[in-house]
Structures are given as structure tokens and as C-alpha cells.
Short mmCIF file of C-alpha atoms in Angstrom, two decimals:
data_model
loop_
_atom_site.label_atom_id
_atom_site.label_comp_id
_atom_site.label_asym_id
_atom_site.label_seq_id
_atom_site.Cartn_x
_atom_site.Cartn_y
_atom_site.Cartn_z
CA UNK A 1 -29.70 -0.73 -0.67
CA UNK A 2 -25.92 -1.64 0.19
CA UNK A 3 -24.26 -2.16 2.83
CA UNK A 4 -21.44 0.04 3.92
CA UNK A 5 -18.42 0.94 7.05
CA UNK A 6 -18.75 3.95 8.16
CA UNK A 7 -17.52 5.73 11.03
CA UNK A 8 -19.29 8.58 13.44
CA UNK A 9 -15.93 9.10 15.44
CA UNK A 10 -12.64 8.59 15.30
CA UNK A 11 -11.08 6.13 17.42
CA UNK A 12 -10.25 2.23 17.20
CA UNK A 13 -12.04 -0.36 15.43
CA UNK A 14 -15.39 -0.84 17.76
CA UNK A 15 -15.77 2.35 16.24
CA UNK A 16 -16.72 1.26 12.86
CA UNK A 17 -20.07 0.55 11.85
CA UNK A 18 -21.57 -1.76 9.23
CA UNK A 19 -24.96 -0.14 7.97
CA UNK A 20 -27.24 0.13 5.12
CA UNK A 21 -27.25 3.11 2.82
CA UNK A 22 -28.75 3.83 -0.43
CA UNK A 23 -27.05 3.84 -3.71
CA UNK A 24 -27.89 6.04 -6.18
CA UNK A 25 -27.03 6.44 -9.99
CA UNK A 26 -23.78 7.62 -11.18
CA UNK A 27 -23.41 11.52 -12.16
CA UNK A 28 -21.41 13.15 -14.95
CA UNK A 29 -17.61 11.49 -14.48
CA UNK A 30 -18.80 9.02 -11.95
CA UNK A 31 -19.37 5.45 -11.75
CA UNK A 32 -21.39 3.05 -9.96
CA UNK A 33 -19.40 -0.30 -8.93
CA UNK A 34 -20.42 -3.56 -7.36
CA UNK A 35 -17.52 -4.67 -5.57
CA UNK A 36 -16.56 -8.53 -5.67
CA UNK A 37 -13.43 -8.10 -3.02
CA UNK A 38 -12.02 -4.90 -1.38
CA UNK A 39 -8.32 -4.33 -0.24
CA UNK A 40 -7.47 -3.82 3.45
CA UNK A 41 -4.46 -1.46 3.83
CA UNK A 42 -2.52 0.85 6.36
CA UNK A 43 -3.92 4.02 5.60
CA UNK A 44 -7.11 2.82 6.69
CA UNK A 45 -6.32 2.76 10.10
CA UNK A 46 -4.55 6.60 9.30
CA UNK A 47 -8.64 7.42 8.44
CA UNK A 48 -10.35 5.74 11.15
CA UNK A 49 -7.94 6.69 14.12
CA UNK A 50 -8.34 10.70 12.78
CA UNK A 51 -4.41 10.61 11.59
CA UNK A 52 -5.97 11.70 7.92
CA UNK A 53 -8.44 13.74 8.50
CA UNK A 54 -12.27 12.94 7.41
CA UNK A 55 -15.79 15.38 7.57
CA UNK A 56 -17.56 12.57 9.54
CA UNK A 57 -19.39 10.60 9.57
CA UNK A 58 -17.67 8.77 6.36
CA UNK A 59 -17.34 5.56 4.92
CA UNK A 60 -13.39 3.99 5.25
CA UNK A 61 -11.37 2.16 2.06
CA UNK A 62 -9.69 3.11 -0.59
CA UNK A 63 -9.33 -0.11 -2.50
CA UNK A 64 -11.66 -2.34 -4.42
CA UNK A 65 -12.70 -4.77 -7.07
CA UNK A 66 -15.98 -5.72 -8.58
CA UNK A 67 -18.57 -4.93 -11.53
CA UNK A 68 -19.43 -1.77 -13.14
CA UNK A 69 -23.03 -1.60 -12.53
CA UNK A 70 -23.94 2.28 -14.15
CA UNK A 71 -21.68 4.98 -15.73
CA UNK A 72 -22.29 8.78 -15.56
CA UNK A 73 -22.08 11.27 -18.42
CA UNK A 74 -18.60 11.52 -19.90
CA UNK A 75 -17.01 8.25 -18.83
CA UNK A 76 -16.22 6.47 -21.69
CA UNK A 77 -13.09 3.86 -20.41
CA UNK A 78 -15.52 1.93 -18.57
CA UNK A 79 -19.11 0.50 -19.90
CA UNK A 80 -21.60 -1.57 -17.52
CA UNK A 81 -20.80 -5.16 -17.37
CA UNK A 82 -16.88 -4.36 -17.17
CA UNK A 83 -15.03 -6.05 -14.68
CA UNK A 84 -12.80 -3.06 -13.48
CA UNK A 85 -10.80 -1.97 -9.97
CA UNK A 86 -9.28 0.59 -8.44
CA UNK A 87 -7.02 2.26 -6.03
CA UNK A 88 -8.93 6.35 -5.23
CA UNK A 89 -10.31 9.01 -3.05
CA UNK A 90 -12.50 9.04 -1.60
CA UNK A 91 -12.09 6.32 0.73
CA UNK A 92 -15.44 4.33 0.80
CA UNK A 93 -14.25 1.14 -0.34
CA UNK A 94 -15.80 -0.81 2.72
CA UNK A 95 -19.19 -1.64 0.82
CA UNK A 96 -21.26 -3.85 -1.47
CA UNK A 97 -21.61 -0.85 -4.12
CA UNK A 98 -21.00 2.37 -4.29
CA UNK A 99 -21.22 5.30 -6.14
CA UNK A 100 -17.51 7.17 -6.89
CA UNK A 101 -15.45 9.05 -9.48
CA UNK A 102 -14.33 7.08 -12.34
CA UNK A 103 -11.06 8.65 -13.45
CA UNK A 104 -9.18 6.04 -11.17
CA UNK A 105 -10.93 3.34 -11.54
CA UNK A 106 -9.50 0.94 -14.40
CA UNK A 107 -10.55 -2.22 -16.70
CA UNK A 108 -9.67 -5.52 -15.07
CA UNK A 109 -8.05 -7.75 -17.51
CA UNK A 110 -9.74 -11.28 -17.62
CA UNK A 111 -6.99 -13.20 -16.36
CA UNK A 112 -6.65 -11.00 -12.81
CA UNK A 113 -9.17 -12.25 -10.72
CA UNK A 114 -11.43 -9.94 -8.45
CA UNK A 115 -9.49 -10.98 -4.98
CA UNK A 116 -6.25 -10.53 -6.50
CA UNK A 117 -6.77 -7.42 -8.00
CA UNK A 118 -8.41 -5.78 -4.69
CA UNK A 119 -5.18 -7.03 -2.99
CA UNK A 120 -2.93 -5.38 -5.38
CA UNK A 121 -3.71 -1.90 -6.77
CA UNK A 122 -3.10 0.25 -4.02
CA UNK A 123 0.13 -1.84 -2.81
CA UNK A 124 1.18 -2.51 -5.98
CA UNK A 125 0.99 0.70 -7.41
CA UNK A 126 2.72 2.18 -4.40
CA UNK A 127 5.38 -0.02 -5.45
CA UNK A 128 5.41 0.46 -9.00
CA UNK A 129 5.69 4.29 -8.43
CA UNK A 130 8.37 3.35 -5.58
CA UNK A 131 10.62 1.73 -7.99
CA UNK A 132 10.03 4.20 -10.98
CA UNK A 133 8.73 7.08 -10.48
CA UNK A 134 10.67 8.38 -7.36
CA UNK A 135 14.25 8.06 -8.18
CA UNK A 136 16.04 6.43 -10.77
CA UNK A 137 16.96 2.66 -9.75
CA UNK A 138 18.95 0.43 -11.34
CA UNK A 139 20.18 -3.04 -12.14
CA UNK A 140 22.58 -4.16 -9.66
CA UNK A 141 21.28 -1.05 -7.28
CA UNK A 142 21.03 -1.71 -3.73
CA UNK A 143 17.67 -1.48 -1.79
CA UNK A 144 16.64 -1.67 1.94
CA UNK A 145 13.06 -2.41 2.57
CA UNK A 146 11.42 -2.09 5.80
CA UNK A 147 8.02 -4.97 6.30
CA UNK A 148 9.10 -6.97 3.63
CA UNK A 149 6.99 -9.97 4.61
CA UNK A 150 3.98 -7.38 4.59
CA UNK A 151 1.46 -6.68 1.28
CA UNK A 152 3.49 -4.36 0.03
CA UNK A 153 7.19 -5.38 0.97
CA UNK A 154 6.26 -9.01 -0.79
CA UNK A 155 5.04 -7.21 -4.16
CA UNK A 156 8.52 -5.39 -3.46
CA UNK A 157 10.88 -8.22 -3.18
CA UNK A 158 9.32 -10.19 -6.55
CA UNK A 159 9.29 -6.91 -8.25
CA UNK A 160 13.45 -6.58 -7.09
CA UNK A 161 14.14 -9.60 -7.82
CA UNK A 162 12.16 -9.08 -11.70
CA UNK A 163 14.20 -5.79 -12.19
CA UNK A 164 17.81 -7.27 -10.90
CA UNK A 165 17.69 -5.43 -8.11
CA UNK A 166 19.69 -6.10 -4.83
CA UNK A 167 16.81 -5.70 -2.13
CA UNK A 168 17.92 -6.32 1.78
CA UNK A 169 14.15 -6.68 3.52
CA UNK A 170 13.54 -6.29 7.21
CA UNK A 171 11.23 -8.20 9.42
CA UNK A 172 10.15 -8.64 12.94
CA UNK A 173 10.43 -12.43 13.00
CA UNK A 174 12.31 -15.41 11.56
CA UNK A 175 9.32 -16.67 9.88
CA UNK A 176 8.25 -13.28 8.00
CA UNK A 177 12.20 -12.72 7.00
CA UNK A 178 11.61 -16.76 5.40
CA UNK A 179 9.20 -15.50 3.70
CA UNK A 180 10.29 -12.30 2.06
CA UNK A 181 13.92 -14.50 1.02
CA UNK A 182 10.85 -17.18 -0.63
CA UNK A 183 9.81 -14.21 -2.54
CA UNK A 184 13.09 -12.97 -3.90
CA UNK A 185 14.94 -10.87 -0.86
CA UNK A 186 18.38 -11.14 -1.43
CA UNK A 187 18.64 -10.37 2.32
CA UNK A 188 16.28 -10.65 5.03
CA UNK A 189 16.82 -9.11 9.25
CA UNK A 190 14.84 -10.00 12.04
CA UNK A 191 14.92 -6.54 13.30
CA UNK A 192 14.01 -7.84 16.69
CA UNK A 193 17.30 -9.72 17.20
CA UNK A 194 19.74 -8.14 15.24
CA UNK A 195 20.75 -4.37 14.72
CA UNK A 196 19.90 -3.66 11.13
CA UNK A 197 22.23 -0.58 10.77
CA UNK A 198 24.78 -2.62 11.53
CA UNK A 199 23.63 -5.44 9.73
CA UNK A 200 23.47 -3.63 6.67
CA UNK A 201 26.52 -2.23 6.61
CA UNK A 202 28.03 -5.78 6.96
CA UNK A 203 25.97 -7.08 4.21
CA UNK A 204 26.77 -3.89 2.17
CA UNK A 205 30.88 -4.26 2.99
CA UNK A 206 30.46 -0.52 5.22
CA UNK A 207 28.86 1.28 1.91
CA UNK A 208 25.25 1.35 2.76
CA UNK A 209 22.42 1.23 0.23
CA UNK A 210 21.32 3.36 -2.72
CA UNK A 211 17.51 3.67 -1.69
CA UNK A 212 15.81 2.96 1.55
CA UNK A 213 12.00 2.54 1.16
CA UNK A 214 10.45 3.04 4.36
CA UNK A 215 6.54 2.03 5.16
CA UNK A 216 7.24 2.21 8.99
CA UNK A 217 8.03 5.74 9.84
CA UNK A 218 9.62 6.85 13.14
CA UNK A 219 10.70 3.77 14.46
CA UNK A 220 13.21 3.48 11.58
CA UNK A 221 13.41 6.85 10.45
CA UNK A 222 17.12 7.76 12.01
CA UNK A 223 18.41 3.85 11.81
CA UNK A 224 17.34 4.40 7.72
CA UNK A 225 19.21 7.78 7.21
CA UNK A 226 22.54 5.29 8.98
CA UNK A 227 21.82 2.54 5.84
CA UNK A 228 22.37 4.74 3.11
CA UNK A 229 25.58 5.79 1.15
CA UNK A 230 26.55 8.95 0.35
CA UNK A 231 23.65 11.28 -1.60
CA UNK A 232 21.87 7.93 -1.34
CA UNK A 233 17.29 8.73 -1.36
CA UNK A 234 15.16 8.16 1.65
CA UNK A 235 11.95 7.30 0.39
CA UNK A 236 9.60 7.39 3.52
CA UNK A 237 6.23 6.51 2.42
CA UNK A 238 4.40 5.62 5.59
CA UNK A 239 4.62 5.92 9.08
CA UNK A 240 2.79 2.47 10.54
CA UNK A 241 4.93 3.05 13.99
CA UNK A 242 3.99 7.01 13.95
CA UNK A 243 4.36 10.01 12.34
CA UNK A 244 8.67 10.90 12.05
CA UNK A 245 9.25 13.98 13.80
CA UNK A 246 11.31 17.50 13.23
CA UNK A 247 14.60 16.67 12.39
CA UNK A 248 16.80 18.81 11.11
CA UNK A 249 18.52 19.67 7.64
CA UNK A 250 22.09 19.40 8.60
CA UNK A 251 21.43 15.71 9.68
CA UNK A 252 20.94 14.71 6.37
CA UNK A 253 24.31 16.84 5.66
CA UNK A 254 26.18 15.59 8.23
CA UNK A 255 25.18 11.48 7.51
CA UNK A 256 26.59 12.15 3.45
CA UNK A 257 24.48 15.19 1.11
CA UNK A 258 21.80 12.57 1.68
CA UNK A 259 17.91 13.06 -0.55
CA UNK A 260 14.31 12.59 1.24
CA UNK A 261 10.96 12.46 -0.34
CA UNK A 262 7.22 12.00 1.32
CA UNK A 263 5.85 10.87 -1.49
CA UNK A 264 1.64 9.69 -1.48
CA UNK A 265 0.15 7.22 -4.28
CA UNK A 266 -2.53 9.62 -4.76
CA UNK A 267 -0.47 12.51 -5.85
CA UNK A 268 1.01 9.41 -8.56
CA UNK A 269 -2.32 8.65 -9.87
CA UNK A 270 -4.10 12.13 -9.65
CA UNK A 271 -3.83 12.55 -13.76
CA UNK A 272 -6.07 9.74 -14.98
CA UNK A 273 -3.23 8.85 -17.89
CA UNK A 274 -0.40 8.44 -15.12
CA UNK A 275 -2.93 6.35 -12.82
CA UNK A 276 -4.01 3.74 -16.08
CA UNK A 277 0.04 3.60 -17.08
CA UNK A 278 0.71 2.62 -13.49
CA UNK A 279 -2.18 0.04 -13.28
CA UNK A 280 -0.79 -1.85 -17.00
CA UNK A 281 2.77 -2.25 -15.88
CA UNK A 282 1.17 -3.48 -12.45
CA UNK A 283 -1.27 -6.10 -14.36
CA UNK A 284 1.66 -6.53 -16.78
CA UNK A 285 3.55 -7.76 -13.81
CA UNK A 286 0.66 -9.73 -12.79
CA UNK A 287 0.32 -11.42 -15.83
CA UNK A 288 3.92 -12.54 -16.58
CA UNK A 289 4.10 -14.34 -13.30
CA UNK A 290 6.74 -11.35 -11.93
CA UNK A 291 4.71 -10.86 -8.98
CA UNK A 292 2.26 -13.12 -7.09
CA UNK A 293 -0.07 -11.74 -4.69
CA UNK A 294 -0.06 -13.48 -1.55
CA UNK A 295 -3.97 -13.12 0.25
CA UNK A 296 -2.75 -14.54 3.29
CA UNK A 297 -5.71 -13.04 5.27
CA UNK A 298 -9.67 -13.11 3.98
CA UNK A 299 -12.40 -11.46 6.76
CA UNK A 300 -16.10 -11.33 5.51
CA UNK A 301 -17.16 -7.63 5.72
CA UNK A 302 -19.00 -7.57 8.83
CA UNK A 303 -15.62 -9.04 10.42
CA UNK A 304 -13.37 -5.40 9.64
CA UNK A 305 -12.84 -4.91 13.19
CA UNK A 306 -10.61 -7.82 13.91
CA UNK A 307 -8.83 -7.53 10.44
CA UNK A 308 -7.56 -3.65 12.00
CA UNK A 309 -6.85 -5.25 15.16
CA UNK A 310 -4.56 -7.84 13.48
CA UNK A 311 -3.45 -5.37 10.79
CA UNK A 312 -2.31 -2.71 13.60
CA UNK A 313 -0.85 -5.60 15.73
CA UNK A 314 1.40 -6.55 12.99
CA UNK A 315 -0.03 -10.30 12.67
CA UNK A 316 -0.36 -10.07 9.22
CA UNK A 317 1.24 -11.14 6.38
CA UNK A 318 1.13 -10.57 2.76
CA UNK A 319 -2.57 -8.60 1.71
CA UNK A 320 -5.87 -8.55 3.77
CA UNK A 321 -8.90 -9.07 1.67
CA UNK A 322 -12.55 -8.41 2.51
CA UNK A 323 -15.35 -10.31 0.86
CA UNK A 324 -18.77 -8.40 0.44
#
């Protein structure tokens, strides 16, 4: 038997439920993993609030770490007794074991430990794919980055910084911008006391940025589009303050020919080669001393609630492990 988060509703996070569940043996393509530490991320709050929807009831996380216990027919990457994590559908992350398809899940090298690696795949790979795969970027480029002291805006300034690339973080406190410069910001606003349009077009001399990568959504959505120079890329890749409403198509005319993209991790590491190049250069990262992961926050599993309520409060910093 393991024990597993579920949810019956959606709703906040008294509506989660730790409760025991069998686990049964892999089938063909699948896996069966004992997880050592699992990743606490944005989108699970998207799941459990109804945002993305789930068939209910169903279990919440998409992140994970541990040891392969059992492997199905026609998995042949992974062998029992690997240490291995991932970053996958279906979300279900929020256990002691559990049964799921293998295609995403990949080896762990030996020098990543479990906790680091359940911290980083689904944050770091959303920023390996945010950097590379999304537009090109270059040296000397010019990026605004909205959270920058959270999990994934601190892989995002060390990963910048590794690439020579100019990144201008925001954050809603002194403190969190101190610790996005500390991790290789070239720029950091406290978005509660200064105007960061403005502010970035000071920093920038009145030309804007290349890229803006925005986690936050409608709360920054407009202010963004007002950061960026001419045909400069709007990546939007969350929405932590709400979903970004209608706008229309002439705004991004009107603002300078600008680019937007939606893109999802998941549609990144849907083919099982892209999703095991992604992890490398992410462990690669890891390994060279790039990137650090910062676990700022650890919550045994039976503790979830209050690691959403602090998540969706924004008192967070850096990643949010859970420990089976």
C-alpha cells in the first residue's frame, strides 16, 4: 500500500486528502517508482483549484524523484534499482509510489541527489526550453524576468548569467530582488515600490528588452508588452495572478510588430528524445556548478496543505520540496 494526495473536489487546499491506495505492477511502457522527494510547483494549484481540468477524484503532482521499483514490457532506459526522476502527466506525483508511464521519466546521474533533482526537472526544464527552444537568445541579449527570486526565476538568473545573458528580474520585495542579484540578475525591481515599465526602460536607455519571460500572467501581461523593443517575443508561460484576458491583435501592432507564444513544458517533452535532451543539458548544468538549486522550503507529505497556502501567498522562495 502507498500513500497518496488526492482530491474529490476542486477547491483550496483543505480539499486535499492524504490516503492509502494500492500499487500495482507496471504495464507495457510503464513504470513503477518509489519516490525519495517530490517537487511542489504552480501548476499544482492550476489542478487542485479546477483551472486545469481533472476526471476526479485524482491524485495532484507532476514532479518527482525516487527508485525504480518494477518496469513494464518495452521499457528498456530504465531497469529496477535505477535512481531516476521526472517531470510528466499525469499528475500524481503526491505519493510514496506509484505506478506511471515511463517515456518521461529519466536516469538520475549519481552526483544529483534525490531532493535536488525533484526540485529541478519541471522548473528547470521550463527554463531550459525557455532559453532554447522558444526563440533564439543570445549573448549580450536582453531579458526581463518576472519572480525571479522564485524556483524557477533563480534557475533563470544562474542559467543568464552561464549563457552571458543580460537578465533584469522582478520581485515583490527587497529581500527576494537580493536574492535573485546573489544568483546572477544583472538587475533586480521591487515591483511593489517602483514602476517596472519605467524602470526598465531606464535600465534599458528607452529600448526595452529582447524577451520577456512571464510566469505571472495578467497582472503583468500589458506592463510586459511596454518592456519590449520593437518585434521583441513575449513568452507568457504562466499565469500565477490569473489567466490574461482577450486582448487584441493590433495591440501587439501598435506597441512595435511585437511576437507572443503560450508555450507548456509538456508539449517540450511530449517526444521521449526531446524530453531526455532537455533533462542532460539540465543535469549538465547541474553538474558544472551553472545552476544551484535553492530548496528553501521542505514540508513532510502529510503537511501539502500549508506548502499551497504559502506557495499561493507568495511566501516562498526558491523550490518547495516534499519528503515521503
Amino acid at each position: 500500500m502507498a500513500k497518496q494526495v488526492i482530491i474529490e473536489e476542486f477547491g483550496g487546499p483543505r480539499n486535499m486528502k492524504l490516503v492509502e491506495t494500492e500499487v500495482g505492477d507496471p504495464g507495457p511502457g510503464e513504470i513503477r517508482i518509489r519516490h525519495e522527494a517530490i517537487g511542489l510547483n504552480f501548476i499544482d494549484v492550476y489542478f487542485r483549484t479546477g483551472t486545469y481540468p481533472l476526471e476526479l477524484p485524482h491524485g495532484l503532482g507532476m514532479e518527482g524523484a525516487g527508485v525504480v521499483e518494477a518496469v513494464g514490457e518495452g521499457v528498456t532506459h530504465l531497469k529496477p534499482g535505477m535512481r531516476a526522476a521526472y517531470a510528466a502527466n499525469p499528475p500524481g506525483a503526491y505519493a510514496t509510489e506509484r505506478v506511471m508511464p515511463a517515456a518521461q521519466v529519466v536516469p538520475l546521474p549519481d552526483g544529483i541527489s534525490f531532493e535536488t533533482a525533484a526540485a529541478a526537472m519541471l522548473q528547470g526544464m521550463t527554463v531550459e526550453y525557455l532559453f532554447h527552444r522558444t526563440t533564439p537568445i543570445n549573448p549580450g541579449d536582453t531579458v526581463l524576468f518576472h519572480a525571479a527570486a522564485g524556483g524557477v526565476g533563480l534557475i533563470a538568473c544562474q542559467w543568464a548569467k552561464s549563457e552571458g545573458i543580460t537578465l533584469i528580474g522582478t520581485a515583490g520585495s527587497d529581500e527576494k530582488c537580493h536574492e535573485a542579484l546573489a544568483n546572477g540578475a544583472s538587475h533586480c525591481i521591487n515591483y511593489r515600490s517602483d514602476d517596472f515599465v519605467a524602470r526598465v526602460r531606464e535600465l534599458t536607455d528607452g529600448k526595452g528588452v529582447d524577451v520577456v519571460m512571464d510566469g505571472v500572467g495578467k497582472d503583468t501581461f500589458f506592463g510586459s508588452l511596454d518592456c519590449l523593443k520593437p518585434l521583441g517575443m513575449m513568452i507568457s508561460f504562466g499565469s500565477a495572478s490569473g489567466n490574461v484576458e482577450a486582448f487584441g491583435l493590433q495591440e501587439l501592432a501598435r506597441r512595435g510588430s511585437l511576437k507572443v507564444t503560450r508555450p507548456t513544458l509538456f508539449t517540450h517533452i511530449a517526444s521521449h528524445e526531446s524530453c531526455m535532451a532537455m533533462a542532460a543539458h539540465l543535469f549538465d548544468k547541474i553538474a558544472s556548478g551553472a545552476v544551484t538549486i535553492h530548496i528553501d522550503q521542505r514540508f513532510p507529505l502529510d503537511a501539502v496543505a500549508e506548502a499551497h497556502r504559502l506557495l499561493e501567498a507568495r511566501k516562498t522562495t526558491g523550490s518547495t520540496i516534499l519528503l515521503p
